[in-house]
């Protein structure tokens, strides 16, 4: 017998009011859910792009252990029916998500095509180039002086790294990164600048796909040693990828490679400003502490806040009857503040050990492919910042409003050079 739905939870984590709050305010609601109703039935995300059925909603998964469980059971909780907390037009989903929104066996085949470029060995090969680039960014920062940290520091290294790997010409990098921002900030009125969410998504997608296809075309004519060349030459089941598939790869790499690492850099800089004792510990022994510090940066920032799965059959989780077809949304930021797993989770601790955060996902087949690349960039940029601008202070960040990536639009900084 089909069970009737529970009432919508009184603590709503789908409303614009919830997402418009600062992360520490959102955490108050998430803590109530974690402690009292870890699997709660929620109203559909407010302001969704598509109309929702009367009884629509989603299950909010807020505990660390449940996020890991859902991530590791792709047979029961699939990605192929969408990965966002709200419904997006299918044409956009297909063109934007590439293998992120697919399931095995297609997911494994597509992921394999690019995963070789992200292995620790390959990342180690470009580590020196990333360090060089971080040095140049801080050279420029020292010339510029007090400025917007996001524009002058945080944005630059992730953008350089992913587009260098793709082989994107220099002059196209900023427009591509800007379009990637539009792909994750459709709820933010400033970013939308008068457009409807679906219009902003559509425009950003059009720009990014166009740029990706242009590079693909150039690589077909003149192959090079880069990711886009790999993609135009790759075959799945004996067939070359279509233009649409190549464009979707480029969109996914652009979005995943830019916004996540940028926001982690901004958020970590703010945390190092707000917790000077932790900065001192890191500065006193950078090489000995940066490994654990990076994990804490990612836990603290939790730049990817949510990902959705869809139940492929009726399942029970914490006494809740989840029906086949129900949406199940993992709240990574909540899992990363779960005191069942983290001692004193609200304290920023650069030596935190162990630190089994779910910032890169809860494990399973979709675990972040760029995690080593992100860690390498974080090490390189903080090596430069903490040694060469040791007293840099971050001001108040202006957050992007949204239910997907926790973005920092701008954040003033003062260098305090002596
Ligand atoms: C601090 C930075 C980053 C964070 C916090 C982060 C977080 C995540 C998360 C939460 C997922 C989904 C995991 C899951 O569903 O289990 C993911 C997937 C992914 N990430 Fe990252 N990411 C970061 C940096 C990067 C970078 C630099 C790249 C490089 C392009 C990247 C590429 C990807 C790709 C391609 C996927 C999809 C994997 C799949 O579906 O198989 N990420 N990331």
CSV table of C-alpha atoms and ligand atoms in Angstrom, one decimal:
chain,number,residue,atom,x,y,z
A,1,UNK,CA,0.0,0.0,0.0
A,2,UNK,CA,1.3,3.5,-0.9
A,3,UNK,CA,1.8,5.4,2.3
A,4,UNK,CA,0.4,9.0,2.5
A,5,UNK,CA,2.9,11.8,2.5
A,6,UNK,CA,4.0,13.3,5.8
A,7,UNK,CA,3.3,17.0,6.3
A,8,UNK,CA,5.8,19.4,4.9
A,9,UNK,CA,8.5,20.0,7.6
A,10,UNK,CA,7.9,23.3,9.5
A,11,UNK,CA,11.7,24.0,9.1
A,12,UNK,CA,11.8,24.8,5.4
A,13,UNK,CA,15.1,24.4,3.6
A,14,UNK,CA,13.6,25.1,0.2
A,15,UNK,CA,12.5,28.6,0.6
A,16,UNK,CA,14.2,31.7,-0.7
A,17,UNK,CA,14.2,33.1,2.8
A,18,UNK,CA,16.3,30.1,3.9
A,19,UNK,CA,18.7,30.4,1.0
A,20,UNK,CA,19.0,34.2,1.3
A,21,UNK,CA,20.5,33.8,4.8
A,22,UNK,CA,24.2,33.7,5.6
A,23,UNK,CA,25.7,30.2,6.0
A,24,UNK,CA,25.8,30.4,9.8
A,25,UNK,CA,22.1,31.3,10.0
A,26,UNK,CA,21.2,28.5,7.6
A,27,UNK,CA,23.1,26.2,9.9
A,28,UNK,CA,20.7,26.9,12.8
A,29,UNK,CA,17.8,25.4,10.7
A,30,UNK,CA,20.0,22.5,9.5
A,31,UNK,CA,21.0,21.6,13.0
A,32,UNK,CA,17.4,21.3,14.1
A,33,UNK,CA,16.7,18.9,11.1
A,34,UNK,CA,19.9,16.9,11.8
A,35,UNK,CA,19.1,16.4,15.4
A,36,UNK,CA,15.3,15.9,15.2
A,37,UNK,CA,14.2,15.0,11.7
A,38,UNK,CA,17.3,13.9,9.7
A,39,UNK,CA,15.2,12.9,6.7
A,40,UNK,CA,12.5,15.5,6.3
A,41,UNK,CA,9.8,16.1,3.6
A,42,UNK,CA,10.1,19.6,2.2
A,43,UNK,CA,8.1,21.9,0.1
A,44,UNK,CA,9.5,22.3,-3.5
A,45,UNK,CA,12.3,24.8,-3.9
A,46,UNK,CA,10.6,28.3,-4.0
A,47,UNK,CA,10.9,30.2,-7.3
A,48,UNK,CA,11.5,27.0,-9.3
A,49,UNK,CA,11.9,27.4,-13.0
A,50,UNK,CA,9.2,24.9,-13.9
A,51,UNK,CA,5.7,24.4,-12.5
A,52,UNK,CA,5.5,21.7,-9.8
A,53,UNK,CA,2.8,19.2,-9.0
A,54,UNK,CA,0.4,19.8,-6.1
A,55,UNK,CA,2.0,17.2,-3.9
A,56,UNK,CA,5.6,17.9,-5.0
A,57,UNK,CA,8.5,18.2,-2.7
A,58,UNK,CA,11.8,16.6,-1.8
A,59,UNK,CA,13.4,14.7,1.0
A,60,UNK,CA,16.2,16.7,2.7
A,61,UNK,CA,19.1,14.5,3.9
A,62,UNK,CA,21.0,16.4,6.5
A,63,UNK,CA,23.2,13.9,8.5
A,64,UNK,CA,26.7,13.0,7.3
A,65,UNK,CA,26.1,9.2,7.5
A,66,UNK,CA,23.0,9.5,5.4
A,67,UNK,CA,24.7,11.6,2.8
A,68,UNK,CA,27.4,9.0,2.5
A,69,UNK,CA,24.8,6.2,2.3
A,70,UNK,CA,22.8,7.9,-0.5
A,71,UNK,CA,25.9,8.7,-2.4
A,72,UNK,CA,27.1,5.1,-2.2
A,73,UNK,CA,23.8,3.6,-3.4
A,74,UNK,CA,23.6,4.8,-7.0
A,75,UNK,CA,21.4,1.8,-7.8
A,76,UNK,CA,18.7,3.1,-5.4
A,77,UNK,CA,19.4,6.8,-5.7
A,78,UNK,CA,20.2,7.7,-9.3
A,79,UNK,CA,21.5,10.9,-11.0
A,80,UNK,CA,20.1,10.3,-14.4
A,81,UNK,CA,16.8,12.0,-13.6
A,82,UNK,CA,18.3,15.3,-12.5
A,83,UNK,CA,20.7,16.6,-9.9
A,84,UNK,CA,19.4,20.0,-8.9
A,85,UNK,CA,17.1,20.7,-6.0
A,86,UNK,CA,14.7,22.3,-8.5
A,87,UNK,CA,13.6,21.2,-11.9
A,88,UNK,CA,15.3,22.7,-14.8
A,89,UNK,CA,14.2,22.4,-18.4
A,90,UNK,CA,15.4,19.1,-19.8
A,91,UNK,CA,17.2,20.8,-22.7
A,92,UNK,CA,19.3,22.7,-20.3
A,93,UNK,CA,20.0,19.7,-18.0
A,94,UNK,CA,21.3,17.7,-20.9
A,95,UNK,CA,23.4,20.4,-22.4
A,96,UNK,CA,24.9,21.5,-19.1
A,97,UNK,CA,25.5,18.4,-17.0
A,98,UNK,CA,27.3,15.9,-19.2
A,99,UNK,CA,28.1,12.8,-17.1
A,100,UNK,CA,27.2,14.4,-13.8
A,101,UNK,CA,23.6,13.7,-14.6
A,102,UNK,CA,24.0,10.2,-15.9
A,103,UNK,CA,24.2,6.7,-14.3
A,104,UNK,CA,26.3,3.6,-15.1
A,105,UNK,CA,27.2,2.3,-17.6
A,106,UNK,CA,27.1,5.6,-19.6
A,107,UNK,CA,28.4,7.6,-16.6
A,108,UNK,CA,31.5,5.3,-16.2
A,109,UNK,CA,32.2,5.4,-20.0
A,110,UNK,CA,32.0,9.2,-20.2
A,111,UNK,CA,33.8,9.9,-16.9
A,112,UNK,CA,36.7,7.6,-18.1
A,113,UNK,CA,37.3,9.9,-21.1
A,114,UNK,CA,38.5,12.8,-19.0
A,115,UNK,CA,39.4,11.1,-15.7
A,116,UNK,CA,43.0,10.4,-16.9
A,117,UNK,CA,43.7,14.2,-16.9
A,118,UNK,CA,42.7,14.4,-13.2
A,119,UNK,CA,44.7,11.6,-11.6
A,120,UNK,CA,47.2,12.5,-8.8
A,121,UNK,CA,50.1,11.7,-11.2
A,122,UNK,CA,48.8,14.0,-14.0
A,123,UNK,CA,48.0,16.7,-11.5
A,124,UNK,CA,51.5,16.4,-10.0
A,125,UNK,CA,52.8,17.1,-13.5
A,126,UNK,CA,51.1,20.5,-13.7
A,127,UNK,CA,51.7,21.4,-10.1
A,128,UNK,CA,54.7,23.5,-10.9
A,129,UNK,CA,52.7,25.5,-13.5
A,130,UNK,CA,50.0,26.1,-11.0
A,131,UNK,CA,52.5,27.3,-8.5
A,132,UNK,CA,54.0,29.7,-11.1
A,133,UNK,CA,50.6,31.0,-11.9
A,134,UNK,CA,49.8,31.5,-8.2
A,135,UNK,CA,53.1,33.5,-7.9
A,136,UNK,CA,52.1,35.7,-10.8
A,137,UNK,CA,48.7,36.4,-9.2
A,138,UNK,CA,50.3,37.5,-6.0
A,139,UNK,CA,52.9,39.6,-7.9
A,140,UNK,CA,49.9,41.4,-9.4
A,141,UNK,CA,48.1,41.7,-6.1
A,142,UNK,CA,51.1,43.3,-4.6
A,143,UNK,CA,51.1,45.9,-7.4
A,144,UNK,CA,47.4,46.5,-7.2
A,145,UNK,CA,47.2,46.9,-3.4
A,146,UNK,CA,43.9,46.9,-1.5
A,147,UNK,CA,41.2,45.5,-3.8
A,148,UNK,CA,38.4,43.0,-4.3
A,149,UNK,CA,39.8,39.7,-3.3
A,150,UNK,CA,37.4,37.6,-5.5
A,151,UNK,CA,38.4,39.5,-8.7
A,152,UNK,CA,42.1,39.9,-8.1
A,153,UNK,CA,42.9,36.6,-6.4
A,154,UNK,CA,40.2,33.9,-5.9
A,155,UNK,CA,38.8,34.0,-9.5
A,156,UNK,CA,42.1,33.8,-11.3
A,157,UNK,CA,43.8,30.5,-10.4
A,158,UNK,CA,40.8,28.2,-10.9
A,159,UNK,CA,40.0,29.9,-14.2
A,160,UNK,CA,43.6,29.7,-15.4
A,161,UNK,CA,44.0,26.0,-14.4
A,162,UNK,CA,40.9,24.6,-16.0
A,163,UNK,CA,41.2,26.6,-19.2
A,164,UNK,CA,44.9,25.9,-19.5
A,165,UNK,CA,44.0,22.1,-19.3
A,166,UNK,CA,41.3,22.6,-21.9
A,167,UNK,CA,43.6,24.7,-24.2
A,168,UNK,CA,41.2,27.7,-24.3
A,169,UNK,CA,42.7,30.8,-25.8
A,170,UNK,CA,43.5,33.5,-23.2
A,171,UNK,CA,41.0,36.1,-24.5
A,172,UNK,CA,38.1,33.6,-24.1
A,173,UNK,CA,38.8,32.7,-20.5
A,174,UNK,CA,37.1,35.6,-18.7
A,175,UNK,CA,33.9,35.4,-20.8
A,176,UNK,CA,33.8,31.7,-20.3
A,177,UNK,CA,34.2,31.9,-16.5
A,178,UNK,CA,31.6,34.7,-16.4
A,179,UNK,CA,29.1,32.5,-18.3
A,180,UNK,CA,30.0,29.6,-15.9
A,181,UNK,CA,28.9,31.9,-13.0
A,182,UNK,CA,25.5,32.4,-14.6
A,183,UNK,CA,25.1,28.6,-14.6
A,184,UNK,CA,25.1,28.5,-10.8
A,185,UNK,CA,23.7,31.9,-9.8
A,186,UNK,CA,20.2,31.9,-11.4
A,187,UNK,CA,18.5,32.8,-8.1
A,188,UNK,CA,20.6,35.9,-7.5
A,189,UNK,CA,18.9,39.1,-8.7
A,190,UNK,CA,22.1,41.0,-9.2
A,191,UNK,CA,23.6,38.3,-11.4
A,192,UNK,CA,20.3,37.9,-13.3
A,193,UNK,CA,20.2,41.7,-14.1
A,194,UNK,CA,16.5,41.6,-15.0
A,195,UNK,CA,16.5,38.2,-16.7
A,196,UNK,CA,14.3,35.2,-15.6
A,197,UNK,CA,16.3,32.3,-14.1
A,198,UNK,CA,15.7,30.1,-17.2
A,199,UNK,CA,16.8,33.0,-19.5
A,200,UNK,CA,20.0,33.5,-17.6
A,201,UNK,CA,20.7,29.7,-17.7
A,202,UNK,CA,19.9,29.6,-21.4
A,203,UNK,CA,22.2,32.6,-22.2
A,204,UNK,CA,25.1,31.3,-20.1
A,205,UNK,CA,24.8,27.9,-21.7
A,206,UNK,CA,24.7,29.3,-25.2
A,207,UNK,CA,27.8,31.3,-24.6
A,208,UNK,CA,29.7,28.4,-22.9
A,209,UNK,CA,28.7,25.8,-25.5
A,210,UNK,CA,29.7,28.1,-28.3
A,211,UNK,CA,33.1,28.7,-26.8
A,212,UNK,CA,33.6,24.9,-26.2
A,213,UNK,CA,32.5,24.0,-29.7
A,214,UNK,CA,34.9,26.6,-31.2
A,215,UNK,CA,37.9,25.1,-29.4
A,216,UNK,CA,36.7,21.6,-30.4
A,217,UNK,CA,36.6,22.6,-34.0
A,218,UNK,CA,40.1,24.1,-33.8
A,219,UNK,CA,41.4,20.9,-32.2
A,220,UNK,CA,39.9,18.7,-34.9
A,221,UNK,CA,41.9,20.7,-37.5
A,222,UNK,CA,45.0,21.0,-35.4
A,223,UNK,CA,45.3,18.5,-32.5
A,224,UNK,CA,47.3,19.5,-29.4
A,225,UNK,CA,48.2,18.0,-26.1
A,226,UNK,CA,45.1,19.1,-24.2
A,227,UNK,CA,41.7,17.9,-22.9
A,228,UNK,CA,39.7,19.2,-25.8
A,229,UNK,CA,41.9,17.3,-28.2
A,230,UNK,CA,41.3,14.2,-26.1
A,231,UNK,CA,37.6,14.7,-26.4
A,232,UNK,CA,37.4,15.2,-30.1
A,233,UNK,CA,39.5,12.1,-30.7
A,234,UNK,CA,37.7,10.0,-28.1
A,235,UNK,CA,35.3,7.2,-28.9
A,236,UNK,CA,32.6,5.6,-26.7
A,237,UNK,CA,31.3,2.2,-28.0
A,238,UNK,CA,33.1,2.8,-31.2
A,239,UNK,CA,31.6,6.2,-31.9
A,240,UNK,CA,33.0,9.7,-31.7
A,241,UNK,CA,31.3,12.1,-29.3
A,242,UNK,CA,28.7,14.4,-30.9
A,243,UNK,CA,29.2,18.2,-30.8
A,244,UNK,CA,26.5,18.4,-28.2
A,245,UNK,CA,28.3,15.9,-25.9
A,246,UNK,CA,31.6,17.7,-26.3
A,247,UNK,CA,29.9,21.0,-25.5
A,248,UNK,CA,28.3,19.5,-22.4
A,249,UNK,CA,31.8,18.3,-21.2
A,250,UNK,CA,33.1,21.8,-21.6
A,251,UNK,CA,30.2,23.3,-19.7
A,252,UNK,CA,30.6,20.8,-16.9
A,253,UNK,CA,34.3,21.3,-16.6
A,254,UNK,CA,33.9,25.1,-16.7
A,255,UNK,CA,31.2,25.1,-13.9
A,256,UNK,CA,32.9,22.5,-11.7
A,257,UNK,CA,36.4,23.9,-12.2
A,258,UNK,CA,35.7,27.6,-11.6
A,259,UNK,CA,33.1,28.3,-9.0
A,260,UNK,CA,33.9,25.7,-6.4
A,261,UNK,CA,37.6,26.3,-6.0
A,262,UNK,CA,37.1,30.1,-6.2
A,263,UNK,CA,34.6,30.1,-3.4
A,264,UNK,CA,36.8,27.8,-1.3
A,265,UNK,CA,39.7,30.3,-1.7
A,266,UNK,CA,37.5,33.3,-0.7
A,267,UNK,CA,35.9,31.5,2.2
A,268,UNK,CA,39.2,30.2,3.5
A,269,UNK,CA,40.8,33.6,3.4
A,270,UNK,CA,37.9,35.0,5.4
A,271,UNK,CA,38.2,32.2,7.9
A,272,UNK,CA,41.9,32.9,8.3
A,273,UNK,CA,41.1,36.5,8.9
A,274,UNK,CA,38.4,35.7,11.5
A,275,UNK,CA,40.5,33.1,13.3
A,276,UNK,CA,43.9,34.7,13.6
A,277,UNK,CA,45.1,32.0,16.0
A,278,UNK,CA,44.5,29.4,13.3
A,279,UNK,CA,46.4,31.6,10.8
A,280,UNK,CA,49.3,31.8,13.1
A,281,UNK,CA,49.4,28.0,13.5
A,282,UNK,CA,49.4,27.6,9.7
A,283,UNK,CA,52.0,30.3,9.2
A,284,UNK,CA,54.3,28.9,11.8
A,285,UNK,CA,54.5,25.5,10.0
A,286,UNK,CA,53.1,25.9,6.6
A,287,UNK,CA,54.4,22.6,5.1
A,288,UNK,CA,53.5,20.6,8.2
A,289,UNK,CA,49.9,22.0,8.5
A,290,UNK,CA,48.7,22.8,5.0
A,291,UNK,CA,47.5,19.2,4.3
A,292,UNK,CA,45.0,19.2,7.1
A,293,UNK,CA,44.3,22.9,6.6
A,294,UNK,CA,43.1,22.3,3.0
A,295,UNK,CA,40.6,19.7,4.2
A,296,UNK,CA,39.4,22.2,6.8
A,297,UNK,CA,39.1,24.9,4.1
A,298,UNK,CA,36.8,22.6,2.0
A,299,UNK,CA,34.8,21.5,5.0
A,300,UNK,CA,34.4,25.1,6.2
A,301,UNK,CA,33.5,26.5,2.8
A,302,UNK,CA,31.3,23.5,1.6
A,303,UNK,CA,31.0,25.4,-1.7
A,304,UNK,CA,28.7,22.8,-3.2
A,305,UNK,CA,25.7,23.0,-0.9
A,306,UNK,CA,23.3,20.5,-2.5
A,307,UNK,CA,23.0,17.7,-5.0
A,308,UNK,CA,19.9,15.7,-5.7
A,309,UNK,CA,19.3,12.0,-6.5
A,310,UNK,CA,16.0,10.3,-7.5
A,311,UNK,CA,14.8,7.1,-5.8
A,312,UNK,CA,14.7,4.2,-8.3
A,313,UNK,CA,12.5,2.1,-5.9
A,314,UNK,CA,10.6,2.4,-2.7
A,315,UNK,CA,13.1,2.6,0.2
A,316,UNK,CA,13.1,3.4,3.9
A,317,UNK,CA,15.5,5.8,5.4
A,318,UNK,CA,15.3,6.8,9.1
A,319,UNK,CA,11.8,5.5,9.3
A,320,UNK,CA,10.7,7.6,6.3
A,321,UNK,CA,9.1,5.8,3.4
A,322,UNK,CA,10.7,7.2,0.3
A,323,UNK,CA,8.8,6.3,-2.8
A,324,UNK,CA,10.1,5.4,-6.2
A,325,UNK,CA,10.6,8.7,-8.2
A,326,UNK,CA,10.9,10.8,-5.0
A,327,UNK,CA,13.6,13.5,-5.0
A,328,UNK,CA,16.3,13.1,-2.4
A,329,UNK,CA,18.5,16.1,-1.8
A,330,UNK,CA,21.8,15.9,0.1
A,331,UNK,CA,22.8,18.9,2.1
A,332,UNK,CA,26.6,18.7,2.1
A,333,UNK,CA,27.1,21.8,4.2
A,334,UNK,CA,24.9,20.2,6.9
A,335,UNK,CA,26.9,16.9,6.8
A,336,UNK,CA,30.0,19.0,7.3
A,337,UNK,CA,28.7,20.4,10.5
A,338,UNK,CA,27.4,17.1,11.9
A,339,UNK,CA,28.6,16.7,15.5
A,340,UNK,CA,28.2,13.0,15.2
A,341,UNK,CA,31.3,13.1,13.0
A,342,UNK,CA,33.1,16.3,13.8
A,343,UNK,CA,34.3,17.4,17.3
A,344,UNK,CA,33.2,21.0,17.8
A,345,UNK,CA,32.1,21.4,14.2
A,346,UNK,CA,31.6,25.2,14.4
A,347,UNK,CA,35.2,25.8,15.2
A,348,UNK,CA,37.7,26.3,12.3
A,349,UNK,CA,40.6,24.1,13.1
A,350,UNK,CA,43.5,23.9,10.6
A,351,UNK,CA,44.9,20.8,12.3
A,352,UNK,CA,41.5,18.9,12.4
A,353,UNK,CA,42.2,15.2,12.2
A,354,UNK,CA,40.4,13.1,11.2
A,355,UNK,CA,38.4,15.2,8.8
A,356,UNK,CA,36.1,13.0,6.8
A,357,UNK,CA,34.2,15.9,5.2
A,358,UNK,CA,31.7,15.5,2.4
A,359,UNK,CA,32.7,18.7,0.6
A,360,UNK,CA,33.8,16.7,-2.5
A,361,UNK,CA,30.7,14.4,-2.2
A,362,UNK,CA,29.9,11.5,0.0
A,363,UNK,CA,31.9,8.9,-2.0
A,364,UNK,CA,30.3,6.8,-4.7
A,365,UNK,CA,30.7,7.0,-8.5
A,366,UNK,CA,30.2,10.8,-8.8
A,367,UNK,CA,32.8,11.7,-6.2
A,368,UNK,CA,34.5,15.0,-7.3
A,369,UNK,CA,36.9,14.3,-10.2
A,370,UNK,CA,38.8,17.5,-9.6
A,371,UNK,CA,39.5,17.0,-5.9
A,372,UNK,CA,43.3,16.6,-6.4
A,373,UNK,CA,43.4,19.6,-8.7
A,374,UNK,CA,41.5,21.7,-6.2
A,375,UNK,CA,43.8,20.7,-3.4
A,376,UNK,CA,46.8,21.6,-5.5
A,377,UNK,CA,45.5,25.0,-6.3
A,378,UNK,CA,44.6,25.7,-2.7
A,379,UNK,CA,48.1,24.8,-1.5
A,380,UNK,CA,49.7,27.0,-4.2
A,381,UNK,CA,47.7,30.1,-3.6
A,382,UNK,CA,47.9,30.0,0.2
A,383,UNK,CA,51.6,29.3,0.0
A,384,UNK,CA,52.0,32.6,-1.8
A,385,UNK,CA,49.4,34.6,0.2
A,386,UNK,CA,50.5,33.5,3.6
A,387,UNK,CA,54.2,34.0,2.9
A,388,UNK,CA,54.2,37.1,0.8
A,389,UNK,CA,51.1,39.0,2.2
A,390,UNK,CA,51.0,37.6,5.7
A,391,UNK,CA,48.8,40.2,7.2
A,392,UNK,CA,46.1,40.3,4.4
A,393,UNK,CA,42.7,40.9,6.0
A,394,UNK,CA,39.5,39.9,4.3
A,395,UNK,CA,36.4,42.2,4.8
A,396,UNK,CA,32.8,41.2,4.6
A,397,UNK,CA,31.9,38.9,1.7
A,398,UNK,CA,28.8,39.6,-0.4
A,399,UNK,CA,27.2,36.2,-1.0
A,400,UNK,CA,25.4,35.0,-4.1
A,401,UNK,CA,21.8,34.0,-3.4
A,402,UNK,CA,21.3,30.4,-4.5
A,403,UNK,CA,20.5,26.8,-3.5
A,404,UNK,CA,23.4,25.1,-5.3
A,405,UNK,CA,26.9,26.8,-5.0
A,406,UNK,CA,27.7,28.9,-2.0
A,407,UNK,CA,29.2,31.8,-3.9
A,408,UNK,CA,31.1,34.9,-2.8
A,409,UNK,CA,30.4,37.7,-5.3
A,410,UNK,CA,32.9,40.1,-3.9
A,411,UNK,CA,35.0,40.6,-0.7
A,412,UNK,CA,37.2,43.6,0.0
A,413,UNK,CA,40.7,43.0,1.2
A,414,UNK,CA,43.5,45.1,2.7
A,415,UNK,CA,47.1,44.0,2.3
A,416,UNK,CA,48.6,45.7,5.4
A,417,UNK,CA,52.1,45.6,4.0
A,418,UNK,CA,54.8,47.0,6.4
B,1,LIG,C1,37.1,22.9,-3.7
B,1,LIG,C2,36.7,22.6,-4.9
B,1,LIG,C3,35.7,21.6,-5.3
B,1,LIG,C4,34.6,21.1,-4.6
B,1,LIG,C5,34.2,21.4,-3.2
B,1,LIG,C6,33.9,20.2,-5.5
B,1,LIG,C7,32.8,19.5,-5.1
B,1,LIG,C8,32.1,18.5,-5.9
B,1,LIG,C9,31.0,17.7,-5.5
B,1,LIG,C10,30.2,17.9,-4.2
B,1,LIG,C11,30.7,16.9,-6.6
B,1,LIG,C12,29.5,15.9,-6.6
B,1,LIG,C13,30.0,14.6,-5.9
B,1,LIG,C14,28.9,13.6,-5.8
B,1,LIG,O1,27.8,13.7,-6.4
B,1,LIG,O2,29.2,12.6,-5.2
B,1,LIG,C15,31.7,17.2,-7.6
B,1,LIG,C16,31.7,16.5,-8.8
B,1,LIG,C17,32.5,16.9,-9.8
B,1,LIG,N1,33.6,17.8,-9.8
B,1,LIG,FE1,34.1,18.9,-8.2
B,1,LIG,N2,34.5,20.2,-6.7
B,1,LIG,C18,35.6,21.0,-6.6
B,1,LIG,C19,36.5,21.3,-7.6
B,1,LIG,C20,36.5,20.7,-8.9
B,1,LIG,C21,37.5,21.0,-9.9
B,1,LIG,C22,38.6,21.9,-9.8
B,1,LIG,C23,37.1,20.3,-11.0
B,1,LIG,C24,37.8,20.2,-12.3
B,1,LIG,C25,37.2,20.4,-13.4
B,1,LIG,C26,35.9,19.5,-10.6
B,1,LIG,C27,35.2,18.6,-11.4
B,1,LIG,C28,34.2,17.8,-11.0
B,1,LIG,C29,33.5,16.9,-11.9
B,1,LIG,C30,33.8,16.7,-13.4
B,1,LIG,C31,32.4,16.3,-11.2
B,1,LIG,C32,31.4,15.3,-11.7
B,1,LIG,C33,31.9,13.9,-11.3
B,1,LIG,C34,30.9,12.8,-11.8
B,1,LIG,O3,29.7,13.1,-11.9
B,1,LIG,O4,31.3,11.7,-12.0
B,1,LIG,N3,35.6,19.8,-9.3
B,1,LIG,N4,32.5,18.2,-7.2
